[in-house]
């Protein structure tokens, strides 16, 4: 069973670890003011469960509603700044190139904004758009929908074949980007220490990476002010906030 551990112990584990994998979730961005994924939705979105909106079926059924939901989240996130936790991870990566692999479930781009390199963004990026379907090619011409030719709208769509744009995030039921997931599995399997930061551990395969790390012989530390579904996989639990704990833990 995991033990509640002093931060100093984990700090020593960080110093000892040759390779570290950090798996982050929405709690990582909580102190930047980004509501966690399962926080109650606010305003006009309060009546929706995010898991009813973040699916391909929901988008096909009501493209404008889903597009507007993401537009409201983009608006809320566009001026948000990385917090001390994001900065601590990026600074550690700069001081120790190649020693810490960052794996994130977050789509807010805050790790990247803080300067983290090579972040494995398992669930995509909310600020990117991709085409919903392969280009049908108007007039029978199989083309490639050109974003620059997208007709404005909610959502914008291909002027040629009508294909709509959709947010470049992984929706429930969709496969994760294969390259990012393979690299994350590799990092989890080979690391000496895994830091599981700010995630409920509710969603697989991302949450499974903590199991992979444990089975691979790594020390696993869960950093979360609340209990999480990955506590049972951990050697140690640090009950606290990412932005408060990480600067000290990663000051090696
Ligand atoms: N520091 C660290 N952890 C925090 C903080 C904080 N300041 N504030 C909240 N937390 C923790 C919560 O206790 C919770 O365990 O962050 C976690 C957030 O959990 P979720 O909202 O479920 O977010 P996440 O785990 O990232 O969800 C995983 O599920 O719905 C999908 O794609 C979505 O990427 C998301 C994935």
PDB file of C-alpha atoms and ligand atoms in Angstrom:
ATOM      1  CA  UNK A   1       0.000   0.000   0.000  1.00  0.00           C
ATOM      2  CA  UNK A   2       1.281   3.514  -0.739  1.00  0.00           C
ATOM      3  CA  UNK A   3       2.413   5.715   2.110  1.00  0.00           C
ATOM      4  CA  UNK A   4       1.898   9.379   2.645  1.00  0.00           C
ATOM      5  CA  UNK A   5       5.392  10.582   2.004  1.00  0.00           C
ATOM      6  CA  UNK A   6       7.246  13.722   2.837  1.00  0.00           C
ATOM      7  CA  UNK A   7       8.180  15.812  -0.151  1.00  0.00           C
ATOM      8  CA  UNK A   8      11.840  15.542   0.915  1.00  0.00           C
ATOM      9  CA  UNK A   9      11.759  11.797   0.270  1.00  0.00           C
ATOM     10  CA  UNK A  10      10.423  12.289  -3.233  1.00  0.00           C
ATOM     11  CA  UNK A  11      12.965  15.050  -3.812  1.00  0.00           C
ATOM     12  CA  UNK A  12      15.692  12.477  -3.025  1.00  0.00           C
ATOM     13  CA  UNK A  13      14.057   9.995  -5.407  1.00  0.00           C
ATOM     14  CA  UNK A  14      14.143  12.651  -8.140  1.00  0.00           C
ATOM     15  CA  UNK A  15      17.864  13.208  -7.553  1.00  0.00           C
ATOM     16  CA  UNK A  16      18.527   9.445  -7.674  1.00  0.00           C
ATOM     17  CA  UNK A  17      16.453   8.787 -10.814  1.00  0.00           C
ATOM     18  CA  UNK A  18      18.335   8.570 -14.104  1.00  0.00           C
ATOM     19  CA  UNK A  19      15.093   8.741 -16.089  1.00  0.00           C
ATOM     20  CA  UNK A  20      11.780  10.247 -15.034  1.00  0.00           C
ATOM     21  CA  UNK A  21       8.353  10.101 -16.662  1.00  0.00           C
ATOM     22  CA  UNK A  22       5.780  12.714 -15.667  1.00  0.00           C
ATOM     23  CA  UNK A  23       2.127  11.923 -16.434  1.00  0.00           C
ATOM     24  CA  UNK A  24      -0.031  15.004 -16.016  1.00  0.00           C
ATOM     25  CA  UNK A  25      -3.769  15.646 -15.980  1.00  0.00           C
ATOM     26  CA  UNK A  26      -6.146  18.554 -15.625  1.00  0.00           C
ATOM     27  CA  UNK A  27      -5.102  19.203 -12.022  1.00  0.00           C
ATOM     28  CA  UNK A  28      -1.766  20.383 -13.394  1.00  0.00           C
ATOM     29  CA  UNK A  29      -3.560  23.427 -14.832  1.00  0.00           C
ATOM     30  CA  UNK A  30      -5.960  24.035 -11.937  1.00  0.00           C
ATOM     31  CA  UNK A  31      -3.732  26.745 -10.452  1.00  0.00           C
ATOM     32  CA  UNK A  32      -3.640  28.480 -13.808  1.00  0.00           C
ATOM     33  CA  UNK A  33      -7.381  28.884 -13.475  1.00  0.00           C
ATOM     34  CA  UNK A  34      -8.356  26.164 -15.960  1.00  0.00           C
ATOM     35  CA  UNK A  35     -11.220  24.140 -14.470  1.00  0.00           C
ATOM     36  CA  UNK A  36     -10.412  20.425 -14.271  1.00  0.00           C
ATOM     37  CA  UNK A  37     -12.166  18.282 -16.820  1.00  0.00           C
ATOM     38  CA  UNK A  38     -14.651  16.896 -14.332  1.00  0.00           C
ATOM     39  CA  UNK A  39     -15.307  20.149 -12.515  1.00  0.00           C
ATOM     40  CA  UNK A  40     -18.926  21.147 -12.866  1.00  0.00           C
ATOM     41  CA  UNK A  41     -19.462  22.828 -16.214  1.00  0.00           C
ATOM     42  CA  UNK A  42     -20.338  26.506 -15.888  1.00  0.00           C
ATOM     43  CA  UNK A  43     -22.778  28.903 -17.525  1.00  0.00           C
ATOM     44  CA  UNK A  44     -24.825  27.636 -20.442  1.00  0.00           C
ATOM     45  CA  UNK A  45     -22.748  24.439 -20.494  1.00  0.00           C
ATOM     46  CA  UNK A  46     -23.743  23.534 -16.924  1.00  0.00           C
ATOM     47  CA  UNK A  47     -26.527  21.267 -18.188  1.00  0.00           C
ATOM     48  CA  UNK A  48     -24.117  19.138 -20.236  1.00  0.00           C
ATOM     49  CA  UNK A  49     -21.763  16.433 -19.042  1.00  0.00           C
ATOM     50  CA  UNK A  50     -18.454  16.986 -20.911  1.00  0.00           C
ATOM     51  CA  UNK A  51     -18.517  13.329 -21.873  1.00  0.00           C
ATOM     52  CA  UNK A  52     -21.742  14.016 -23.801  1.00  0.00           C
ATOM     53  CA  UNK A  53     -20.025  16.700 -25.858  1.00  0.00           C
ATOM     54  CA  UNK A  54     -16.532  15.345 -26.419  1.00  0.00           C
ATOM     55  CA  UNK A  55     -17.529  12.580 -28.839  1.00  0.00           C
ATOM     56  CA  UNK A  56     -17.691  12.236 -32.627  1.00  0.00           C
ATOM     57  CA  UNK A  57     -21.354  11.211 -32.384  1.00  0.00           C
ATOM     58  CA  UNK A  58     -22.188  14.395 -30.451  1.00  0.00           C
ATOM     59  CA  UNK A  59     -20.381  16.471 -33.066  1.00  0.00           C
ATOM     60  CA  UNK A  60     -22.133  14.787 -35.993  1.00  0.00           C
ATOM     61  CA  UNK A  61     -25.492  15.117 -34.233  1.00  0.00           C
ATOM     62  CA  UNK A  62     -25.036  18.780 -33.400  1.00  0.00           C
ATOM     63  CA  UNK A  63     -21.848  20.220 -34.895  1.00  0.00           C
ATOM     64  CA  UNK A  64     -22.655  23.798 -33.904  1.00  0.00           C
ATOM     65  CA  UNK A  65     -23.225  22.949 -30.214  1.00  0.00           C
ATOM     66  CA  UNK A  66     -19.968  20.987 -29.928  1.00  0.00           C
ATOM     67  CA  UNK A  67     -18.042  23.563 -31.943  1.00  0.00           C
ATOM     68  CA  UNK A  68     -19.394  26.338 -29.673  1.00  0.00           C
ATOM     69  CA  UNK A  69     -18.442  24.369 -26.539  1.00  0.00           C
ATOM     70  CA  UNK A  70     -14.859  24.094 -27.722  1.00  0.00           C
ATOM     71  CA  UNK A  71     -14.892  27.752 -28.823  1.00  0.00           C
ATOM     72  CA  UNK A  72     -15.955  28.733 -25.274  1.00  0.00           C
ATOM     73  CA  UNK A  73     -13.170  26.579 -23.784  1.00  0.00           C
ATOM     74  CA  UNK A  74     -10.611  28.035 -26.223  1.00  0.00           C
ATOM     75  CA  UNK A  75     -11.763  31.537 -25.291  1.00  0.00           C
ATOM     76  CA  UNK A  76     -11.409  30.716 -21.584  1.00  0.00           C
ATOM     77  CA  UNK A  77      -7.955  29.189 -22.110  1.00  0.00           C
ATOM     78  CA  UNK A  78      -6.411  31.553 -24.652  1.00  0.00           C
ATOM     79  CA  UNK A  79      -4.987  34.042 -22.141  1.00  0.00           C
ATOM     80  CA  UNK A  80      -4.248  31.538 -19.369  1.00  0.00           C
ATOM     81  CA  UNK A  81      -0.611  31.421 -18.264  1.00  0.00           C
ATOM     82  CA  UNK A  82       1.404  28.372 -17.205  1.00  0.00           C
ATOM     83  CA  UNK A  83       1.782  28.091 -13.427  1.00  0.00           C
ATOM     84  CA  UNK A  84       4.820  27.348 -11.263  1.00  0.00           C
ATOM     85  CA  UNK A  85       4.248  23.645 -11.746  1.00  0.00           C
ATOM     86  CA  UNK A  86       4.457  23.857 -15.544  1.00  0.00           C
ATOM     87  CA  UNK A  87       7.488  26.117 -15.214  1.00  0.00           C
ATOM     88  CA  UNK A  88       9.222  23.700 -12.810  1.00  0.00           C
ATOM     89  CA  UNK A  89       8.868  20.797 -15.251  1.00  0.00           C
ATOM     90  CA  UNK A  90      10.112  22.878 -18.191  1.00  0.00           C
ATOM     91  CA  UNK A  91      13.073  24.219 -16.176  1.00  0.00           C
ATOM     92  CA  UNK A  92      14.018  20.704 -15.064  1.00  0.00           C
ATOM     93  CA  UNK A  93      13.944  19.552 -18.706  1.00  0.00           C
ATOM     94  CA  UNK A  94      16.245  22.421 -19.662  1.00  0.00           C
ATOM     95  CA  UNK A  95      18.718  21.631 -16.857  1.00  0.00           C
ATOM     96  CA  UNK A  96      18.629  17.885 -17.524  1.00  0.00           C
ATOM     97  CA  UNK A  97      18.026  17.360 -21.253  1.00  0.00           C
ATOM     98  CA  UNK A  98      16.480  13.975 -22.014  1.00  0.00           C
ATOM     99  CA  UNK A  99      16.059  12.937 -18.379  1.00  0.00           C
ATOM    100  CA  UNK A 100      12.359  13.775 -17.962  1.00  0.00           C
ATOM    101  CA  UNK A 101       9.744  12.661 -20.497  1.00  0.00           C
ATOM    102  CA  UNK A 102       6.524  14.651 -20.214  1.00  0.00           C
ATOM    103  CA  UNK A 103       3.294  12.823 -20.973  1.00  0.00           C
ATOM    104  CA  UNK A 104       0.151  14.916 -20.737  1.00  0.00           C
ATOM    105  CA  UNK A 105      -3.580  14.307 -20.996  1.00  0.00           C
ATOM    106  CA  UNK A 106      -4.134  18.052 -21.129  1.00  0.00           C
ATOM    107  CA  UNK A 107      -5.149  19.800 -24.326  1.00  0.00           C
ATOM    108  CA  UNK A 108      -4.597  23.356 -23.024  1.00  0.00           C
ATOM    109  CA  UNK A 109      -1.040  23.709 -24.381  1.00  0.00           C
ATOM    110  CA  UNK A 110       0.230  25.112 -21.043  1.00  0.00           C
ATOM    111  CA  UNK A 111       3.204  22.743 -20.775  1.00  0.00           C
ATOM    112  CA  UNK A 112       4.286  23.801 -24.264  1.00  0.00           C
ATOM    113  CA  UNK A 113       3.685  27.493 -23.370  1.00  0.00           C
ATOM    114  CA  UNK A 114       5.979  27.002 -20.325  1.00  0.00           C
ATOM    115  CA  UNK A 115       8.724  25.767 -22.666  1.00  0.00           C
ATOM    116  CA  UNK A 116       8.454  22.016 -22.133  1.00  0.00           C
ATOM    117  CA  UNK A 117       9.902  20.149 -25.086  1.00  0.00           C
ATOM    118  CA  UNK A 118       8.754  16.927 -26.638  1.00  0.00           C
ATOM    119  CA  UNK A 119       5.525  16.798 -24.640  1.00  0.00           C
ATOM    120  CA  UNK A 120       3.602  13.626 -25.541  1.00  0.00           C
ATOM    121  CA  UNK A 121       0.103  15.137 -25.884  1.00  0.00           C
ATOM    122  CA  UNK A 122      -1.994  11.966 -25.671  1.00  0.00           C
ATOM    123  CA  UNK A 123      -5.328  13.774 -26.063  1.00  0.00           C
ATOM    124  CA  UNK A 124      -4.309  16.364 -28.671  1.00  0.00           C
ATOM    125  CA  UNK A 125      -4.449  20.142 -28.571  1.00  0.00           C
ATOM    126  CA  UNK A 126      -7.649  22.175 -28.222  1.00  0.00           C
ATOM    127  CA  UNK A 127      -6.225  25.028 -30.312  1.00  0.00           C
ATOM    128  CA  UNK A 128      -5.710  22.873 -33.391  1.00  0.00           C
ATOM    129  CA  UNK A 129      -8.397  22.070 -35.992  1.00  0.00           C
ATOM    130  CA  UNK A 130      -8.525  18.956 -38.169  1.00  0.00           C
ATOM    131  CA  UNK A 131     -10.968  17.821 -40.869  1.00  0.00           C
ATOM    132  CA  UNK A 132     -13.793  15.590 -39.655  1.00  0.00           C
ATOM    133  CA  UNK A 133     -13.670  13.296 -42.713  1.00  0.00           C
ATOM    134  CA  UNK A 134     -11.336  12.575 -45.609  1.00  0.00           C
ATOM    135  CA  UNK A 135     -11.915  15.107 -48.374  1.00  0.00           C
ATOM    136  CA  UNK A 136     -14.847  14.014 -50.555  1.00  0.00           C
ATOM    137  CA  UNK A 137     -13.548  16.286 -53.287  1.00  0.00           C
ATOM    138  CA  UNK A 138     -16.298  18.250 -54.991  1.00  0.00           C
ATOM    139  CA  UNK A 139     -17.253  17.368 -58.553  1.00  0.00           C
ATOM    140  CA  UNK A 140     -15.740  13.885 -58.017  1.00  0.00           C
ATOM    141  CA  UNK A 141     -12.265  15.310 -57.677  1.00  0.00           C
ATOM    142  CA  UNK A 142     -10.510  13.600 -54.757  1.00  0.00           C
ATOM    143  CA  UNK A 143      -8.739  16.513 -53.232  1.00  0.00           C
ATOM    144  CA  UNK A 144      -7.288  17.598 -49.965  1.00  0.00           C
ATOM    145  CA  UNK A 145      -9.488  20.009 -48.077  1.00  0.00           C
ATOM    146  CA  UNK A 146      -7.557  23.222 -47.728  1.00  0.00           C
ATOM    147  CA  UNK A 147      -7.908  24.975 -44.357  1.00  0.00           C
ATOM    148  CA  UNK A 148      -7.181  28.282 -46.097  1.00  0.00           C
ATOM    149  CA  UNK A 149     -10.275  27.699 -48.216  1.00  0.00           C
ATOM    150  CA  UNK A 150     -12.519  26.815 -45.289  1.00  0.00           C
ATOM    151  CA  UNK A 151     -15.773  28.714 -45.329  1.00  0.00           C
ATOM    152  CA  UNK A 152     -16.294  30.531 -42.020  1.00  0.00           C
ATOM    153  CA  UNK A 153     -18.988  29.009 -39.857  1.00  0.00           C
ATOM    154  CA  UNK A 154     -19.755  27.138 -36.671  1.00  0.00           C
ATOM    155  CA  UNK A 155     -17.956  24.900 -37.595  1.00  0.00           C
ATOM    156  CA  UNK A 156     -15.968  26.165 -40.618  1.00  0.00           C
ATOM    157  CA  UNK A 157     -16.188  23.732 -43.533  1.00  0.00           C
ATOM    158  CA  UNK A 158     -14.429  22.955 -46.781  1.00  0.00           C
ATOM    159  CA  UNK A 159     -15.672  25.272 -49.529  1.00  0.00           C
ATOM    160  CA  UNK A 160     -15.245  22.436 -51.997  1.00  0.00           C
ATOM    161  CA  UNK A 161     -16.835  19.367 -50.400  1.00  0.00           C
ATOM    162  CA  UNK A 162     -18.512  20.690 -47.238  1.00  0.00           C
ATOM    163  CA  UNK A 163     -16.289  18.694 -44.899  1.00  0.00           C
ATOM    164  CA  UNK A 164     -16.406  20.400 -41.479  1.00  0.00           C
ATOM    165  CA  UNK A 165     -13.425  21.228 -39.324  1.00  0.00           C
ATOM    166  CA  UNK A 166     -13.377  19.759 -35.799  1.00  0.00           C
ATOM    167  CA  UNK A 167     -11.141  20.419 -32.782  1.00  0.00           C
ATOM    168  CA  UNK A 168      -7.820  18.511 -32.892  1.00  0.00           C
ATOM    169  CA  UNK A 169      -8.495  16.688 -29.624  1.00  0.00           C
ATOM    170  CA  UNK A 170      -9.043  12.975 -28.974  1.00  0.00           C
ATOM    171  CA  UNK A 171     -12.731  12.337 -28.311  1.00  0.00           C
ATOM    172  CA  UNK A 172     -14.083   9.608 -26.097  1.00  0.00           C
ATOM    173  CA  UNK A 173     -14.008   6.331 -27.992  1.00  0.00           C
ATOM    174  CA  UNK A 174     -11.301   7.516 -30.385  1.00  0.00           C
ATOM    175  CA  UNK A 175      -7.832   6.051 -30.698  1.00  0.00           C
ATOM    176  CA  UNK A 176      -4.988   8.059 -29.204  1.00  0.00           C
ATOM    177  CA  UNK A 177      -2.235   9.241 -31.559  1.00  0.00           C
ATOM    178  CA  UNK A 178      -0.279   6.009 -32.048  1.00  0.00           C
ATOM    179  CA  UNK A 179       3.160   7.601 -32.062  1.00  0.00           C
ATOM    180  CA  UNK A 180       2.614   9.558 -28.857  1.00  0.00           C
ATOM    181  CA  UNK A 181       1.121   6.566 -27.071  1.00  0.00           C
ATOM    182  CA  UNK A 182       3.958   4.250 -28.123  1.00  0.00           C
ATOM    183  CA  UNK A 183       6.536   6.769 -26.935  1.00  0.00           C
ATOM    184  CA  UNK A 184       4.642   7.187 -23.662  1.00  0.00           C
ATOM    185  CA  UNK A 185       4.508   3.422 -23.115  1.00  0.00           C
ATOM    186  CA  UNK A 186       8.252   3.234 -23.786  1.00  0.00           C
ATOM    187  CA  UNK A 187       8.999   6.065 -21.349  1.00  0.00           C
ATOM    188  CA  UNK A 188       6.769   4.557 -18.659  1.00  0.00           C
ATOM    189  CA  UNK A 189       8.328   1.119 -19.082  1.00  0.00           C
ATOM    190  CA  UNK A 190      11.920   2.354 -18.850  1.00  0.00           C
ATOM    191  CA  UNK A 191      11.744   5.132 -16.301  1.00  0.00           C
ATOM    192  CA  UNK A 192      13.190   4.860 -12.782  1.00  0.00           C
ATOM    193  CA  UNK A 193      10.570   7.248 -11.391  1.00  0.00           C
ATOM    194  CA  UNK A 194       7.066   8.149 -12.524  1.00  0.00           C
ATOM    195  CA  UNK A 195       5.369  11.275 -11.211  1.00  0.00           C
ATOM    196  CA  UNK A 196       1.577  11.075 -11.665  1.00  0.00           C
ATOM    197  CA  UNK A 197       0.416  14.663 -11.335  1.00  0.00           C
ATOM    198  CA  UNK A 198      -3.101  16.062 -11.180  1.00  0.00           C
ATOM    199  CA  UNK A 199      -5.074  13.244 -12.730  1.00  0.00           C
ATOM    200  CA  UNK A 200      -8.069  11.320 -11.439  1.00  0.00           C
ATOM    201  CA  UNK A 201      -6.719   8.260 -13.245  1.00  0.00           C
ATOM    202  CA  UNK A 202     -10.221   7.715 -14.633  1.00  0.00           C
ATOM    203  CA  UNK A 203      -9.337   7.416 -18.310  1.00  0.00           C
ATOM    204  CA  UNK A 204      -7.346   4.684 -20.062  1.00  0.00           C
ATOM    205  CA  UNK A 205      -4.999   4.053 -21.787  1.00  0.00           C
ATOM    206  CA  UNK A 206      -3.377   7.169 -20.258  1.00  0.00           C
ATOM    207  CA  UNK A 207      -3.943   6.011 -16.674  1.00  0.00           C
ATOM    208  CA  UNK A 208      -2.512   2.597 -17.573  1.00  0.00           C
ATOM    209  CA  UNK A 209       0.914   4.197 -17.952  1.00  0.00           C
ATOM    210  CA  UNK A 210       1.235   4.322 -14.162  1.00  0.00           C
ATOM    211  CA  UNK A 211       0.700   0.546 -14.051  1.00  0.00           C
ATOM    212  CA  UNK A 212       3.292   0.127 -16.823  1.00  0.00           C
ATOM    213  CA  UNK A 213       5.817   2.145 -14.841  1.00  0.00           C
ATOM    214  CA  UNK A 214       5.172   0.145 -11.660  1.00  0.00           C
ATOM    215  CA  UNK A 215       5.485  -3.149 -13.513  1.00  0.00           C
ATOM    216  CA  UNK A 216       8.645  -1.858 -15.146  1.00  0.00           C
ATOM    217  CA  UNK A 217      10.229  -1.411 -11.732  1.00  0.00           C
ATOM    218  CA  UNK A 218       9.877   2.357 -11.385  1.00  0.00           C
ATOM    219  CA  UNK A 219       9.003   4.131  -8.198  1.00  0.00           C
ATOM    220  CA  UNK A 220       5.547   5.684  -8.684  1.00  0.00           C
ATOM    221  CA  UNK A 221       4.490   8.860  -6.888  1.00  0.00           C
ATOM    222  CA  UNK A 222       0.976  10.321  -7.070  1.00  0.00           C
ATOM    223  CA  UNK A 223       0.761  14.084  -6.565  1.00  0.00           C
ATOM    224  CA  UNK A 224      -2.827  15.143  -5.949  1.00  0.00           C
ATOM    225  CA  UNK A 225      -4.665  17.022  -3.179  1.00  0.00           C
ATOM    226  CA  UNK A 226      -7.403  14.362  -3.351  1.00  0.00           C
ATOM    227  CA  UNK A 227      -7.462  10.569  -3.536  1.00  0.00           C
ATOM    228  CA  UNK A 228      -7.235   9.273  -7.108  1.00  0.00           C
ATOM    229  CA  UNK A 229      -7.884   5.972  -8.876  1.00  0.00           C
ATOM    230  CA  UNK A 230      -4.102   5.522  -9.208  1.00  0.00           C
ATOM    231  CA  UNK A 231      -3.305   5.779  -5.505  1.00  0.00           C
ATOM    232  CA  UNK A 232      -3.190   1.981  -5.294  1.00  0.00           C
ATOM    233  CA  UNK A 233      -0.421   1.816  -7.917  1.00  0.00           C
ATOM    234  CA  UNK A 234       1.771   4.333  -6.101  1.00  0.00           C
ATOM    235  CA  UNK A 235       4.679   3.743  -3.745  1.00  0.00           C
ATOM    236  CA  UNK A 236       4.072   7.201  -2.349  1.00  0.00           C
ATOM    237  CA  UNK A 237       1.310   9.799  -2.185  1.00  0.00           C
ATOM    238  CA  UNK A 238       1.962  13.511  -1.949  1.00  0.00           C
ATOM    239  CA  UNK A 239      -1.248  15.225  -0.957  1.00  0.00           C
ATOM    240  CA  UNK A 240      -0.836  18.694  -2.354  1.00  0.00           C
ATOM    241  CA  UNK A 241      -1.111  21.033  -5.306  1.00  0.00           C
ATOM    242  CA  UNK A 242       1.112  20.687  -8.348  1.00  0.00           C
ATOM    243  CA  UNK A 243       2.113  24.360  -8.503  1.00  0.00           C
ATOM    244  CA  UNK A 244       3.103  24.279  -4.819  1.00  0.00           C
ATOM    245  CA  UNK A 245       4.946  20.947  -4.732  1.00  0.00           C
ATOM    246  CA  UNK A 246       6.736  20.678  -8.082  1.00  0.00           C
ATOM    247  CA  UNK A 247       9.127  23.657  -7.758  1.00  0.00           C
ATOM    248  CA  UNK A 248      10.661  22.057  -4.638  1.00  0.00           C
ATOM    249  CA  UNK A 249      10.520  18.481  -5.905  1.00  0.00           C
ATOM    250  CA  UNK A 250      12.258  19.327  -9.196  1.00  0.00           C
ATOM    251  CA  UNK A 251      14.821  21.815  -7.956  1.00  0.00           C
ATOM    252  CA  UNK A 252      17.662  19.348  -8.526  1.00  0.00           C
TER     253      UNK A 252
HETATM  254  N1  LIG B   1      -2.793  20.008  -8.192  1.00  0.00           N
HETATM  255  C1  LIG B   1      -2.811  18.674  -8.468  1.00  0.00           C
HETATM  256  N2  LIG B   1      -3.947  17.973  -8.726  1.00  0.00           N
HETATM  257  C2  LIG B   1      -5.116  18.647  -8.667  1.00  0.00           C
HETATM  258  C3  LIG B   1      -5.194  20.028  -8.374  1.00  0.00           C
HETATM  259  C4  LIG B   1      -3.965  20.705  -8.135  1.00  0.00           C
HETATM  260  N3  LIG B   1      -3.960  22.017  -7.840  1.00  0.00           N
HETATM  261  N4  LIG B   1      -6.510  20.401  -8.403  1.00  0.00           N
HETATM  262  C5  LIG B   1      -7.221  19.292  -8.717  1.00  0.00           C
HETATM  263  N5  LIG B   1      -6.394  18.241  -8.854  1.00  0.00           N
HETATM  264  C6  LIG B   1      -6.739  16.864  -9.210  1.00  0.00           C
HETATM  265  C7  LIG B   1      -8.126  16.436  -8.815  1.00  0.00           C
HETATM  266  O1  LIG B   1      -8.125  15.958  -7.471  1.00  0.00           O
HETATM  267  C8  LIG B   1      -8.389  15.303  -9.819  1.00  0.00           C
HETATM  268  O2  LIG B   1      -7.928  14.059  -9.293  1.00  0.00           O
HETATM  269  O3  LIG B   1      -6.726  16.793 -10.625  1.00  0.00           O
HETATM  270  C9  LIG B   1      -7.544  15.692 -11.025  1.00  0.00           C
HETATM  271  C10 LIG B   1      -8.359  16.119 -12.230  1.00  0.00           C
HETATM  272  O4  LIG B   1      -9.089  14.995 -12.653  1.00  0.00           O
HETATM  273  P1  LIG B   1     -10.004  15.089 -13.973  1.00  0.00           P
HETATM  274  O5  LIG B   1     -10.818  16.320 -13.929  1.00  0.00           O
HETATM  275  O6  LIG B   1     -10.660  13.753 -14.116  1.00  0.00           O
HETATM  276  O7  LIG B   1      -8.961  15.314 -15.146  1.00  0.00           O
HETATM  277  P2  LIG B   1      -8.018  14.247 -15.797  1.00  0.00           P
HETATM  278  O8  LIG B   1      -7.589  13.205 -14.816  1.00  0.00           O
HETATM  279  O9  LIG B   1      -6.949  14.977 -16.525  1.00  0.00           O
HETATM  280  O10 LIG B   1      -8.979  13.570 -16.891  1.00  0.00           O
HETATM  281  C11 LIG B   1      -8.340  12.653 -17.760  1.00  0.00           C
HETATM  282  O11 LIG B   1     -10.240  12.389 -19.092  1.00  0.00           O
HETATM  283  O12 LIG B   1     -12.066  13.263 -19.773  1.00  0.00           O
HETATM  284  C12 LIG B   1     -10.857  12.920 -20.220  1.00  0.00           C
HETATM  285  O13 LIG B   1      -9.618  13.857 -21.958  1.00  0.00           O
HETATM  286  C13 LIG B   1     -10.075  14.104 -20.670  1.00  0.00           C
HETATM  287  O14 LIG B   1      -7.712  14.397 -20.418  1.00  0.00           O
HETATM  288  C14 LIG B   1      -8.912  14.162 -19.705  1.00  0.00           C
HETATM  289  C15 LIG B   1      -8.909  12.775 -19.112  1.00  0.00           C
END
